[in-house]
PDB file of C-alpha atoms in Angstrom:
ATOM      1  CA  UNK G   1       6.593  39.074  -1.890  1.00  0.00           C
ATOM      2  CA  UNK G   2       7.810  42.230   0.213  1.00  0.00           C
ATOM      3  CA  UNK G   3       5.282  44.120  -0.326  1.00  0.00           C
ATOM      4  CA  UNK G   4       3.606  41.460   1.250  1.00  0.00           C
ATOM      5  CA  UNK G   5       5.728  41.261   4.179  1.00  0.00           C
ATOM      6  CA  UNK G   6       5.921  45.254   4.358  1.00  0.00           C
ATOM      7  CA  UNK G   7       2.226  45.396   4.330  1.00  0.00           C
ATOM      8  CA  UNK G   8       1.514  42.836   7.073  1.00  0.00           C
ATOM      9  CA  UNK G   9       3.888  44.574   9.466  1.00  0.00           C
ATOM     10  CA  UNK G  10       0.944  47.340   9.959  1.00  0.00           C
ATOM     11  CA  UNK G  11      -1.735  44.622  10.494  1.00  0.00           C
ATOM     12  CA  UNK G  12      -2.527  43.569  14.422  1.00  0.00           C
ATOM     13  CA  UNK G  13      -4.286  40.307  13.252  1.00  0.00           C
ATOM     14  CA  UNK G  14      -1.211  38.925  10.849  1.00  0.00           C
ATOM     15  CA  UNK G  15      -0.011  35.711  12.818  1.00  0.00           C
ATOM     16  CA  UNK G  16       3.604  37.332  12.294  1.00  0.00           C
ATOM     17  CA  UNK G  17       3.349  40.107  14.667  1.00  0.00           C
ATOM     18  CA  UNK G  18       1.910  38.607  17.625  1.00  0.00           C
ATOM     19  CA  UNK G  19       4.526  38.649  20.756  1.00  0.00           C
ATOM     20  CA  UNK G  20       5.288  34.719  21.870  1.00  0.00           C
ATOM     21  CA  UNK G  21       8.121  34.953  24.629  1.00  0.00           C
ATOM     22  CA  UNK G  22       6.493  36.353  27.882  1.00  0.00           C
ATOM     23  CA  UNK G  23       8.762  36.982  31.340  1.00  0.00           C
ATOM     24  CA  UNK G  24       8.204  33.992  33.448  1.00  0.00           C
ATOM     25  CA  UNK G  25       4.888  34.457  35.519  1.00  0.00           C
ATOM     26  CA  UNK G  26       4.197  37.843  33.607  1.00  0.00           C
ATOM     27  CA  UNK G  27       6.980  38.818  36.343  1.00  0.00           C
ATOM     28  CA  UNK G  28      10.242  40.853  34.747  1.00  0.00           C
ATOM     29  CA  UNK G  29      11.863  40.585  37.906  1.00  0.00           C
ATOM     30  CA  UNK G  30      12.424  36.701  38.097  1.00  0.00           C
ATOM     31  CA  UNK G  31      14.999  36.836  35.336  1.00  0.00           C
ATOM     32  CA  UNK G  32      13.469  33.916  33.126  1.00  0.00           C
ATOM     33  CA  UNK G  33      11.342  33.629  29.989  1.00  0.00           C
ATOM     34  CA  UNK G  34       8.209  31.757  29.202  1.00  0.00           C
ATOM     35  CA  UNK G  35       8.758  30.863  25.382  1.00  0.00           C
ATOM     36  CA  UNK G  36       6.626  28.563  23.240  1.00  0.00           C
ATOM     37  CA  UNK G  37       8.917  25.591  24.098  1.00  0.00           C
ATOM     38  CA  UNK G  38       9.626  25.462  27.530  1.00  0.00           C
ATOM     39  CA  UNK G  39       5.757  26.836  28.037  1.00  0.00           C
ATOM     40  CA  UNK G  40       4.320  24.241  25.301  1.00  0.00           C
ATOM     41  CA  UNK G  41       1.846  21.449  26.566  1.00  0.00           C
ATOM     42  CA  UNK G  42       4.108  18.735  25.396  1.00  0.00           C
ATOM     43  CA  UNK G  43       7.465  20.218  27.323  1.00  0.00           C
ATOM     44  CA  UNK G  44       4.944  20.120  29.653  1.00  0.00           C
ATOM     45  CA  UNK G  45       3.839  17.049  30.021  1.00  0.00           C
ATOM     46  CA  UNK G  46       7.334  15.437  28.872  1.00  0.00           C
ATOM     47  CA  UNK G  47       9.416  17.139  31.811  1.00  0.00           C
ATOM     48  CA  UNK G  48       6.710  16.769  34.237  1.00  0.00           C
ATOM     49  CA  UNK G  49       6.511  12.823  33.965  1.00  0.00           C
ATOM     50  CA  UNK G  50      10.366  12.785  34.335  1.00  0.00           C
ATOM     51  CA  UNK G  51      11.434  10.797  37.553  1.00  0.00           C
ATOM     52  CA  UNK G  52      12.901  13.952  39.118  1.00  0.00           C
ATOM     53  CA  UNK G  53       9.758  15.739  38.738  1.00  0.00           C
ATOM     54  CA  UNK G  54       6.869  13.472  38.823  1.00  0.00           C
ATOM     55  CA  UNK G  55       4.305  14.020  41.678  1.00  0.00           C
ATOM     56  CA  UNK G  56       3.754  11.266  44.142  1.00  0.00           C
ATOM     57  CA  UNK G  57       6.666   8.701  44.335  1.00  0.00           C
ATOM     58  CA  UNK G  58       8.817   8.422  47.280  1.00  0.00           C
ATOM     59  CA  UNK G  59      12.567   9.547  46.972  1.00  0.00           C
ATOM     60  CA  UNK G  60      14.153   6.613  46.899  1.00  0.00           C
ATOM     61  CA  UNK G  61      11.947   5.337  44.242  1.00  0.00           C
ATOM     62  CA  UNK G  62      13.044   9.032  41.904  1.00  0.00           C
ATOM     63  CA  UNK G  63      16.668   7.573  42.642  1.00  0.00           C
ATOM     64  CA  UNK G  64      16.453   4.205  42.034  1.00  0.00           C
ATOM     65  CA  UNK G  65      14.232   5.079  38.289  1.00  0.00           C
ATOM     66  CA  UNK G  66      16.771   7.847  37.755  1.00  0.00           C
ATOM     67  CA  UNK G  67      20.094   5.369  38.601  1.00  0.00           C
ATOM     68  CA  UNK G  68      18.380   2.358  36.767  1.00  0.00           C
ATOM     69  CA  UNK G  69      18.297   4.644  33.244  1.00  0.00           C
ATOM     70  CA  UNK G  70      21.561   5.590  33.794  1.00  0.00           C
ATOM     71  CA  UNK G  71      23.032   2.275  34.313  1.00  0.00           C
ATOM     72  CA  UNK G  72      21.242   0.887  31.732  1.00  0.00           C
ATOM     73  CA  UNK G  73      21.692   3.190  28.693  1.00  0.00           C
ATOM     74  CA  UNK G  74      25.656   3.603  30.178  1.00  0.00           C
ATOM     75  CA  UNK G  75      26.380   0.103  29.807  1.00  0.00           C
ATOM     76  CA  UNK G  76      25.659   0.234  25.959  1.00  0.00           C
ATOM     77  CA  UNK G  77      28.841   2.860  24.553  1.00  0.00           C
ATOM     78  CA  UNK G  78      31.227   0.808  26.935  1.00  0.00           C
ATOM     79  CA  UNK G  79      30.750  -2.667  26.041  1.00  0.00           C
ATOM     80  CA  UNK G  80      30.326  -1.633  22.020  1.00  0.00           C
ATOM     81  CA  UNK G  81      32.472   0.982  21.776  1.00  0.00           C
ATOM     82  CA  UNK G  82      35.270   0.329  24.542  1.00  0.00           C
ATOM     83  CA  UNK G  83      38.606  -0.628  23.649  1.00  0.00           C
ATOM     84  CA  UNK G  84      37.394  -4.383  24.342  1.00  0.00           C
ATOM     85  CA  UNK G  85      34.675  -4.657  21.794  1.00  0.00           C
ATOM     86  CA  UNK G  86      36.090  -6.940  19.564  1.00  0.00           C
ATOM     87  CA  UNK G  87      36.693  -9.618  22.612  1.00  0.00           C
ATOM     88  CA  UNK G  88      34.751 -12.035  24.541  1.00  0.00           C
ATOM     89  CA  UNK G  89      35.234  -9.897  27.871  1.00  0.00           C
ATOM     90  CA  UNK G  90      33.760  -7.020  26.356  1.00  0.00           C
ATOM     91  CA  UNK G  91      29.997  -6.957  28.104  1.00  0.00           C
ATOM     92  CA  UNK G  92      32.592  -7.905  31.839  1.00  0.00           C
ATOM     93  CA  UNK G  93      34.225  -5.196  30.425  1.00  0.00           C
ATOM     94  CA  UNK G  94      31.422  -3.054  29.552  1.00  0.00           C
ATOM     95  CA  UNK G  95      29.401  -3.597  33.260  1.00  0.00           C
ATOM     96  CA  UNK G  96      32.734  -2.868  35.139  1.00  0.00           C
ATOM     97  CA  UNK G  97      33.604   0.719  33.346  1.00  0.00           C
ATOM     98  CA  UNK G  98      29.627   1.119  33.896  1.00  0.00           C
ATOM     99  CA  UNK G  99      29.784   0.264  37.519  1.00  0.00           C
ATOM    100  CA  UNK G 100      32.841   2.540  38.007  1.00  0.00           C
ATOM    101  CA  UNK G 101      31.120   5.252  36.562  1.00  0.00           C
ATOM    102  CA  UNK G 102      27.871   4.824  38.378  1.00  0.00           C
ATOM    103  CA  UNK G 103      30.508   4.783  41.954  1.00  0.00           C
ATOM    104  CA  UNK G 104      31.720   7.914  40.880  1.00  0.00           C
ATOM    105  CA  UNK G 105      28.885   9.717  39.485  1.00  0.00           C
ATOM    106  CA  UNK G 106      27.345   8.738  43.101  1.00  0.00           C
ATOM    107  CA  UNK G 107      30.193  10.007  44.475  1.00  0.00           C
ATOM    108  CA  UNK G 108      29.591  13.368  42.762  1.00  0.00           C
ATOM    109  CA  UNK G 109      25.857  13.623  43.896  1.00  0.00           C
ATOM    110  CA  UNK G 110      27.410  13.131  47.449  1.00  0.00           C
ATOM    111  CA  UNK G 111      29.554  16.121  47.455  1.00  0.00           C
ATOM    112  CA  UNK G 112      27.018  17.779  45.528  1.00  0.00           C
ATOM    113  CA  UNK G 113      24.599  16.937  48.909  1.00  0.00           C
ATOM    114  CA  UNK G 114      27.389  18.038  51.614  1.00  0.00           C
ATOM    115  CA  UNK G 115      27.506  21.678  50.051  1.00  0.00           C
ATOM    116  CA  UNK G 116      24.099  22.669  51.196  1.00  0.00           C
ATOM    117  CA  UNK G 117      22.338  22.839  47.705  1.00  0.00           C
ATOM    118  CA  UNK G 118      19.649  25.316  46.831  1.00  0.00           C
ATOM    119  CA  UNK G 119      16.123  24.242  46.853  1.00  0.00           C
ATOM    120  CA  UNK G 120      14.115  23.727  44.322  1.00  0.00           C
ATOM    121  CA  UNK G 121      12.052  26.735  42.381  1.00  0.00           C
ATOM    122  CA  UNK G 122       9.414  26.881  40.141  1.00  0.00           C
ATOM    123  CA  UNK G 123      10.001  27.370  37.196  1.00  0.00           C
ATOM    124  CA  UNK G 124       7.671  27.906  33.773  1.00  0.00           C
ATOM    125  CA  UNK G 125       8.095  24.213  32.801  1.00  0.00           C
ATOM    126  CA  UNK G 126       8.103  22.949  36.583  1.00  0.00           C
ATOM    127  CA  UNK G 127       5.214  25.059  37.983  1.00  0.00           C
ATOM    128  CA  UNK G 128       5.299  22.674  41.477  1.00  0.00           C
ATOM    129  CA  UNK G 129       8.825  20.748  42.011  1.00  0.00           C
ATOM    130  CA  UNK G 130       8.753  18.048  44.348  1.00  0.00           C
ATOM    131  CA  UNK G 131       9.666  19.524  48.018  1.00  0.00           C
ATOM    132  CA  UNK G 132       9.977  16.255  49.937  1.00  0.00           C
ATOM    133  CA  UNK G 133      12.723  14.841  46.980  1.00  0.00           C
ATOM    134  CA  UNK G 134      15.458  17.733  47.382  1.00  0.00           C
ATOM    135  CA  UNK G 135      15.267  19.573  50.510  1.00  0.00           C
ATOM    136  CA  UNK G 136      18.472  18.652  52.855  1.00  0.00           C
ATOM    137  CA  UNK G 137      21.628  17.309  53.043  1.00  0.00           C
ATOM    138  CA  UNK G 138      20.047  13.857  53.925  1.00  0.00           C
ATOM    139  CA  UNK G 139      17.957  13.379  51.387  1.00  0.00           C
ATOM    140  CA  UNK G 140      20.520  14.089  48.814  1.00  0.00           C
ATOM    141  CA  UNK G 141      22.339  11.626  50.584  1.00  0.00           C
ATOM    142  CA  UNK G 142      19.590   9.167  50.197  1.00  0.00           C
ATOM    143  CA  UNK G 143      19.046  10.197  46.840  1.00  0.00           C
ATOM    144  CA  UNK G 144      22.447   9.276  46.318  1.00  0.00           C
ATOM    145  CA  UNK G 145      22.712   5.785  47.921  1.00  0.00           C
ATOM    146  CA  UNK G 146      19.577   4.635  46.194  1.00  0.00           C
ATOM    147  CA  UNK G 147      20.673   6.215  42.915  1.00  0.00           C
ATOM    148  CA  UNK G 148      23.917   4.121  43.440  1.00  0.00           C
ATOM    149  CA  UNK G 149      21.489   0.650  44.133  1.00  0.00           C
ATOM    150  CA  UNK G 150      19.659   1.513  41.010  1.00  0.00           C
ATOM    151  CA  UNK G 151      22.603   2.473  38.664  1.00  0.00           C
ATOM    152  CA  UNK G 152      24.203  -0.945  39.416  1.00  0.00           C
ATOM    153  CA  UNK G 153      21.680  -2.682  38.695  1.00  0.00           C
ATOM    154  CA  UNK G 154      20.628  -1.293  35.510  1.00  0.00           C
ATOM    155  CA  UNK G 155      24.052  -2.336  34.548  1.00  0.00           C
ATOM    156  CA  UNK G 156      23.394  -5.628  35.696  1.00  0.00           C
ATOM    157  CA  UNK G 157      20.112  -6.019  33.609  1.00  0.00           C
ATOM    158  CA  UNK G 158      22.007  -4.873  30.925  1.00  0.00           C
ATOM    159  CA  UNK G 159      24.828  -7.301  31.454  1.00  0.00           C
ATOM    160  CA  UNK G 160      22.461  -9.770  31.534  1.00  0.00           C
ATOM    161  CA  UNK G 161      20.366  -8.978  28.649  1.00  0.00           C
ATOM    162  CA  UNK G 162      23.480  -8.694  26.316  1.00  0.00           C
ATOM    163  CA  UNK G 163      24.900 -11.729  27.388  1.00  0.00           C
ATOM    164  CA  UNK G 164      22.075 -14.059  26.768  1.00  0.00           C
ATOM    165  CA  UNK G 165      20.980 -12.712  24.044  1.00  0.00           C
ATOM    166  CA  UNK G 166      20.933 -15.683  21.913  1.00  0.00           C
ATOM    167  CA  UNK G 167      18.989 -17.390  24.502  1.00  0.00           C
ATOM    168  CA  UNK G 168      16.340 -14.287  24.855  1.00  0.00           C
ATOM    169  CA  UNK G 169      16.068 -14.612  20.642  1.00  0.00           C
ATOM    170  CA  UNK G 170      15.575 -18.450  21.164  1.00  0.00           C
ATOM    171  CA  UNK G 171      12.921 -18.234  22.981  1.00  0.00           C
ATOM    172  CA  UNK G 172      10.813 -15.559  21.413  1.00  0.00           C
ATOM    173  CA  UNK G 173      12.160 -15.780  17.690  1.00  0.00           C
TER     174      UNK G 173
END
Protein backbone atom coordinates (compact mmCIF):
# COMPACT_ATOMS: atom_id res chain seq x y z
CA UNK A 1 0.00 0.00 0.00
CA UNK A 2 2.88 2.75 0.13
CA UNK A 3 4.44 1.88 -2.52
CA UNK A 4 1.33 2.62 -3.98
CA UNK A 5 0.93 5.92 -2.55
CA UNK A 6 4.81 6.69 -3.13
CA UNK A 7 4.42 5.78 -6.70
CA UNK A 8 1.33 7.89 -7.50
CA UNK A 9 2.95 11.00 -6.07
CA UNK A 10 5.12 11.14 -9.50
CA UNK A 11 1.99 10.62 -11.69
CA UNK A 12 0.16 14.06 -13.11
CA UNK A 13 -3.07 12.05 -13.94
CA UNK A 14 -3.54 10.31 -10.22
CA UNK A 15 -6.84 12.05 -8.91
CA UNK A 16 -4.64 12.65 -5.63
CA UNK A 17 -2.40 15.25 -6.89
CA UNK A 18 -4.59 17.53 -8.64
CA UNK A 19 -4.72 21.18 -6.82
CA UNK A 20 -8.63 21.89 -5.61
CA UNK A 21 -8.48 25.26 -3.54
CA UNK A 22 -7.93 28.18 -6.06
CA UNK A 23 -7.60 32.14 -4.75
CA UNK A 24 -10.97 33.61 -5.20
CA UNK A 25 -11.36 34.86 -8.91
CA UNK A 26 -7.83 33.32 -9.78
CA UNK A 27 -6.96 36.76 -7.88
CA UNK A 28 -4.22 36.31 -4.78
CA UNK A 29 -4.80 39.70 -3.86
CA UNK A 30 -8.54 39.48 -2.66
CA UNK A 31 -7.54 37.48 0.39
CA UNK A 32 -10.21 34.58 -0.06
CA UNK A 33 -10.25 31.01 -1.37
CA UNK A 34 -12.39 29.23 -3.86
CA UNK A 35 -12.50 25.57 -2.34
CA UNK A 36 -14.67 22.68 -3.50
CA UNK A 37 -17.38 23.65 -0.95
CA UNK A 38 -18.01 27.10 -0.99
CA UNK A 39 -17.33 26.84 -5.06
CA UNK A 40 -19.58 23.50 -5.37
CA UNK A 41 -22.88 23.73 -7.50
CA UNK A 42 -24.99 22.78 -4.58
CA UNK A 43 -23.40 25.65 -2.05
CA UNK A 44 -24.27 27.26 -4.96
CA UNK A 45 -27.49 26.92 -5.54
CA UNK A 46 -28.34 26.45 -1.64
CA UNK A 47 -26.90 30.01 -0.59
CA UNK A 48 -28.09 31.63 -3.65
CA UNK A 49 -31.91 30.78 -3.06
CA UNK A 50 -31.45 32.07 0.57
CA UNK A 51 -33.80 35.14 1.26
CA UNK A 52 -30.79 37.44 1.75
CA UNK A 53 -29.44 36.55 -1.51
CA UNK A 54 -32.08 35.62 -3.89
CA UNK A 55 -32.43 37.81 -7.06
CA UNK A 56 -35.63 39.66 -7.62
CA UNK A 57 -37.73 40.20 -4.40
CA UNK A 58 -38.21 43.51 -2.93
CA UNK A 59 -36.52 44.29 0.53
CA UNK A 60 -39.13 44.20 2.60
CA UNK A 61 -40.22 40.94 1.30
CA UNK A 62 -36.05 39.47 2.18
CA UNK A 63 -37.07 40.86 5.76
CA UNK A 64 -40.28 39.76 6.30
CA UNK A 65 -39.09 35.74 4.83
CA UNK A 66 -35.93 36.23 6.87
CA UNK A 67 -38.00 37.51 10.33
CA UNK A 68 -40.86 34.92 9.63
CA UNK A 69 -38.02 31.83 9.90
CA UNK A 70 -36.72 33.28 12.74
CA UNK A 71 -39.83 33.68 14.64
CA UNK A 72 -40.98 30.58 13.74
CA UNK A 73 -38.14 28.09 14.41
CA UNK A 74 -37.42 30.54 17.81
CA UNK A 75 -40.66 29.87 19.23
CA UNK A 76 -39.95 26.02 19.35
CA UNK A 77 -36.68 25.81 22.22
CA UNK A 78 -38.75 28.39 24.37
CA UNK A 79 -42.05 26.94 24.74
CA UNK A 80 -40.39 23.12 25.02
CA UNK A 81 -37.49 23.77 26.65
CA UNK A 82 -38.21 27.02 28.85
CA UNK A 83 -38.49 26.84 32.42
CA UNK A 84 -42.45 26.69 31.80
CA UNK A 85 -42.66 23.55 29.79
CA UNK A 86 -44.28 21.44 32.05
CA UNK A 87 -47.34 24.14 32.46
CA UNK A 88 -50.32 25.18 30.62
CA UNK A 89 -48.76 28.79 29.97
CA UNK A 90 -45.90 27.38 28.36
CA UNK A 91 -46.70 28.15 24.36
CA UNK A 92 -47.90 32.23 26.21
CA UNK A 93 -44.78 31.65 27.59
CA UNK A 94 -42.95 30.42 24.70
CA UNK A 95 -44.43 33.41 22.05
CA UNK A 96 -43.56 36.13 24.71
CA UNK A 97 -39.63 35.12 25.27
CA UNK A 98 -39.92 34.73 21.27
CA UNK A 99 -41.37 38.13 20.79
CA UNK A 100 -38.79 39.66 23.20
CA UNK A 101 -36.15 38.22 21.36
CA UNK A 102 -37.36 39.12 17.93
CA UNK A 103 -37.65 43.19 19.69
CA UNK A 104 -34.23 42.88 20.51
CA UNK A 105 -32.65 41.10 17.77
CA UNK A 106 -34.46 44.06 15.69
CA UNK A 107 -33.06 46.25 17.88
CA UNK A 108 -29.57 44.92 17.06
CA UNK A 109 -30.07 45.14 13.19
CA UNK A 110 -30.95 48.86 14.00
CA UNK A 111 -27.72 49.80 15.50
CA UNK A 112 -26.14 47.56 13.19
CA UNK A 113 -27.91 50.10 10.29
CA UNK A 114 -26.91 53.53 12.18
CA UNK A 115 -23.07 52.56 11.96
CA UNK A 116 -22.81 52.96 8.26
CA UNK A 117 -22.28 49.21 7.30
CA UNK A 118 -20.11 48.05 4.46
CA UNK A 119 -21.67 47.07 1.27
CA UNK A 120 -22.02 44.08 -0.01
CA UNK A 121 -19.05 42.13 -2.12
CA UNK A 122 -18.89 39.35 -4.19
CA UNK A 123 -17.81 36.74 -3.07
CA UNK A 124 -17.02 32.96 -4.66
CA UNK A 125 -20.39 31.62 -3.37
CA UNK A 126 -22.28 35.08 -3.95
CA UNK A 127 -20.90 36.01 -7.41
CA UNK A 128 -23.83 39.05 -7.65
CA UNK A 129 -25.28 40.16 -4.04
CA UNK A 130 -28.33 42.01 -4.12
CA UNK A 131 -27.41 45.96 -4.31
CA UNK A 132 -30.89 47.43 -3.83
CA UNK A 133 -31.34 45.06 -0.29
CA UNK A 134 -28.20 46.52 1.71
CA UNK A 135 -26.99 49.73 0.51
CA UNK A 136 -27.83 52.63 3.24
CA UNK A 137 -28.71 53.40 6.48
CA UNK A 138 -32.46 53.38 5.40
CA UNK A 139 -32.78 50.37 4.03
CA UNK A 140 -31.26 48.62 6.92
CA UNK A 141 -33.71 50.42 8.73
CA UNK A 142 -36.43 49.04 6.63
CA UNK A 143 -34.91 45.83 6.65
CA UNK A 144 -35.22 46.03 10.19
CA UNK A 145 -38.87 47.15 10.74
CA UNK A 146 -40.14 44.57 8.32
CA UNK A 147 -37.86 41.91 9.79
CA UNK A 148 -39.52 42.91 13.17
CA UNK A 149 -43.37 42.51 11.33
CA UNK A 150 -42.25 39.18 10.09
CA UNK A 151 -40.47 37.78 13.25
CA UNK A 152 -43.69 38.42 15.25
CA UNK A 153 -45.63 36.88 13.30
CA UNK A 154 -43.86 33.75 12.73
CA UNK A 155 -44.21 33.52 16.41
CA UNK A 156 -47.71 34.01 16.13
CA UNK A 157 -48.20 31.15 13.51
CA UNK A 158 -46.34 29.19 15.70
CA UNK A 159 -48.38 30.05 18.74
CA UNK A 160 -51.14 29.21 16.90
CA UNK A 161 -50.17 26.04 15.38
CA UNK A 162 -49.02 24.60 18.82
CA UNK A 163 -51.96 25.56 20.50
CA UNK A 164 -54.53 23.95 18.35
CA UNK A 165 -52.90 21.26 17.65
CA UNK A 166 -55.42 18.79 18.61
CA UNK A 167 -57.82 20.57 16.50
CA UNK A 168 -55.25 20.69 13.31
CA UNK A 169 -54.86 16.53 14.02
CA UNK A 170 -58.76 16.38 14.14
CA UNK A 171 -59.26 17.51 11.16
CA UNK A 172 -56.69 15.86 8.99
CA UNK A 173 -56.05 12.58 11.13
Amino acid sequence: MAQAVDASKNLPSDPRNREVVFPAFRDQQLGNLETPINASPLSKWFINNLPAYRPGITPSRRALEIGMAHGYWIFGPFAKLGPLRDTANANLAGLLATIGLIVILTAGLSLYANSNPPKALASVTVPNPPIDAFNSKESWNNFASSFLIGGIGGAVVAYFLTSNLGVIQGLFG
